[in-house]
Tab-separated table of C-alpha atoms in Angstrom:
chain	number	residue	atom	x	y	z
W	1	UNK	CA	15.035	-3.918	-3.500
W	2	UNK	CA	17.958	-1.848	-5.454
W	3	UNK	CA	19.457	0.682	-3.096
W	4	UNK	CA	19.556	3.258	-5.797
W	5	UNK	CA	15.129	3.428	-5.795
W	6	UNK	CA	15.715	4.018	-1.670
W	7	UNK	CA	16.787	7.820	-2.156
W	8	UNK	CA	13.676	8.107	-4.706
W	9	UNK	CA	10.933	6.527	-2.309
W	10	UNK	CA	12.146	7.736	0.562
W	11	UNK	CA	11.800	11.407	-1.093
W	12	UNK	CA	7.578	10.136	-1.767
W	13	UNK	CA	7.009	8.637	0.825
W	14	UNK	CA	8.101	11.110	3.302
W	15	UNK	CA	5.677	13.976	2.157
W	16	UNK	CA	2.858	11.652	2.405
W	17	UNK	CA	0.668	11.317	5.658
W	18	UNK	CA	1.059	9.437	7.697
W	19	UNK	CA	4.351	9.051	6.741
W	20	UNK	CA	5.568	12.131	7.413
W	21	UNK	CA	5.177	12.424	11.063
W	22	UNK	CA	7.152	8.964	11.468
W	23	UNK	CA	11.359	9.564	12.682
W	24	UNK	CA	13.836	9.091	10.781
W	25	UNK	CA	14.690	5.762	11.711
W	26	UNK	CA	11.043	4.333	11.382
W	27	UNK	CA	10.769	5.771	7.975
W	28	UNK	CA	14.091	4.116	7.619
W	29	UNK	CA	12.104	0.747	8.539
W	30	UNK	CA	9.338	0.843	6.669
W	31	UNK	CA	11.215	2.039	3.308
W	32	UNK	CA	13.542	-0.756	4.248
W	33	UNK	CA	10.422	-3.166	3.615
W	34	UNK	CA	8.979	-1.677	0.835
W	35	UNK	CA	7.486	-3.928	-1.762
W	36	UNK	CA	7.393	-2.744	-5.589
W	37	UNK	CA	4.445	-4.156	-8.517
W	38	UNK	CA	3.473	-2.913	-11.372
W	39	UNK	CA	0.218	-3.316	-13.126
W	40	UNK	CA	-0.774	-3.120	-16.418
W	41	UNK	CA	-3.934	-2.345	-16.971
W	42	UNK	CA	-7.029	-4.107	-16.214
W	43	UNK	CA	-4.708	-6.195	-13.970
W	44	UNK	CA	-6.713	-7.305	-10.453
W	45	UNK	CA	-4.566	-8.265	-6.656
W	46	UNK	CA	-7.116	-10.565	-5.425
W	47	UNK	CA	-7.983	-9.901	-1.648
W	48	UNK	CA	-5.576	-11.475	0.438
W	49	UNK	CA	-6.382	-14.751	2.092
W	50	UNK	CA	-3.608	-14.675	4.647
W	51	UNK	CA	-1.791	-12.866	6.851
W	52	UNK	CA	0.986	-12.798	5.659
W	53	UNK	CA	0.038	-11.213	2.328
W	54	UNK	CA	-1.459	-8.450	3.867
W	55	UNK	CA	0.086	-4.685	3.011
W	56	UNK	CA	-0.559	-1.380	3.318
W	57	UNK	CA	-0.740	0.454	-0.725
W	58	UNK	CA	1.110	3.521	-2.002
W	59	UNK	CA	-0.412	4.691	-5.337
W	60	UNK	CA	3.063	6.345	-6.776
W	61	UNK	CA	1.897	6.279	-10.384
W	62	UNK	CA	-1.293	5.587	-11.787
W	63	UNK	CA	-4.751	4.585	-11.076
W	64	UNK	CA	-6.720	1.871	-9.258
W	65	UNK	CA	-10.069	1.003	-7.837
W	66	UNK	CA	-11.099	-1.313	-5.116
W	67	UNK	CA	-14.133	-3.455	-6.282
W	68	UNK	CA	-16.119	-4.521	-2.899
W	69	UNK	CA	-17.140	-8.660	-3.342
W	70	UNK	CA	-20.774	-8.023	-4.629
W	71	UNK	CA	-18.718	-5.929	-7.958
W	72	UNK	CA	-19.732	-2.463	-6.784
W	73	UNK	CA	-17.129	0.305	-6.673
W	74	UNK	CA	-15.561	0.833	-3.400
W	75	UNK	CA	-13.107	3.660	-4.164
W	76	UNK	CA	-11.096	5.462	-6.773
W	77	UNK	CA	-7.619	6.050	-5.263
W	78	UNK	CA	-4.288	8.168	-7.700
W	79	UNK	CA	-0.845	9.122	-7.371
W	80	UNK	CA	-0.281	9.447	-3.392
W	81	UNK	CA	-3.306	7.533	-2.318
W	82	UNK	CA	-2.750	5.455	0.827
W	83	UNK	CA	-5.153	2.562	1.039
W	84	UNK	CA	-5.434	-0.806	2.524
W	85	UNK	CA	-6.277	0.527	6.305
W	86	UNK	CA	-9.351	-1.855	6.812
W	87	UNK	CA	-7.284	-5.040	6.340
W	88	UNK	CA	-5.752	-4.046	9.586
W	89	UNK	CA	-9.274	-4.276	10.887
W	90	UNK	CA	-10.969	-7.207	12.977
W	91	UNK	CA	-14.012	-7.055	10.716
W	92	UNK	CA	-13.412	-9.126	7.420
W	93	UNK	CA	-13.717	-6.673	4.472
W	94	UNK	CA	-12.971	-7.877	1.266
W	95	UNK	CA	-12.309	-6.386	-2.102
W	96	UNK	CA	-9.685	-6.559	-4.854
W	97	UNK	CA	-7.759	-3.864	-6.172
W	98	UNK	CA	-8.414	-2.821	-10.446
W	99	UNK	CA	-5.704	-1.063	-12.374
W	100	UNK	CA	-7.165	1.994	-14.099
W	101	UNK	CA	-4.142	2.320	-15.803
W	102	UNK	CA	-0.526	1.103	-15.847
W	103	UNK	CA	0.459	1.483	-12.356
W	104	UNK	CA	2.969	1.342	-9.883
W	105	UNK	CA	2.407	0.191	-5.929
W	106	UNK	CA	4.784	0.659	-2.956
W	107	UNK	CA	3.483	-1.815	-0.415
W	108	UNK	CA	4.184	-2.020	3.533
W	109	UNK	CA	4.208	-5.631	4.698
W	110	UNK	CA	0.788	-5.613	7.886
W	111	UNK	CA	3.564	-7.229	9.909
W	112	UNK	CA	5.548	-3.151	10.324
W	113	UNK	CA	2.721	-1.684	10.354
W	114	UNK	CA	1.405	-3.697	13.790
W	115	UNK	CA	4.627	-3.367	14.369
W	116	UNK	CA	4.894	0.286	14.561
W	117	UNK	CA	1.430	0.748	15.736
W	118	UNK	CA	1.924	-1.177	19.746
W	119	UNK	CA	5.800	-0.271	19.705
W	120	UNK	CA	5.289	3.340	19.129
């Protein structure tokens, strides 16, 4: 990630719960791990099959729908919404993410979330 993006991302994320509760050290670690993706309207992200592909998502701009494996709507999310917590449960939950409009997402690797949960 470009170093010039970090202050903008930090200002955005630092005001979103649960990240607003993190120490500066942990917040810096989370921000340094973020992957940024852009989805065009209608584009989908399939449910991750491997642990390395699991992320916690933050909607920066735009909106997405979560669609269950049976095709039913699970939820609609917009700017500042955080989702993907169910990916961290032991129970298998499958859904796809579909962009309702052009959307910018921040992705935090599951490994970072697991580490924070277990060590802090």
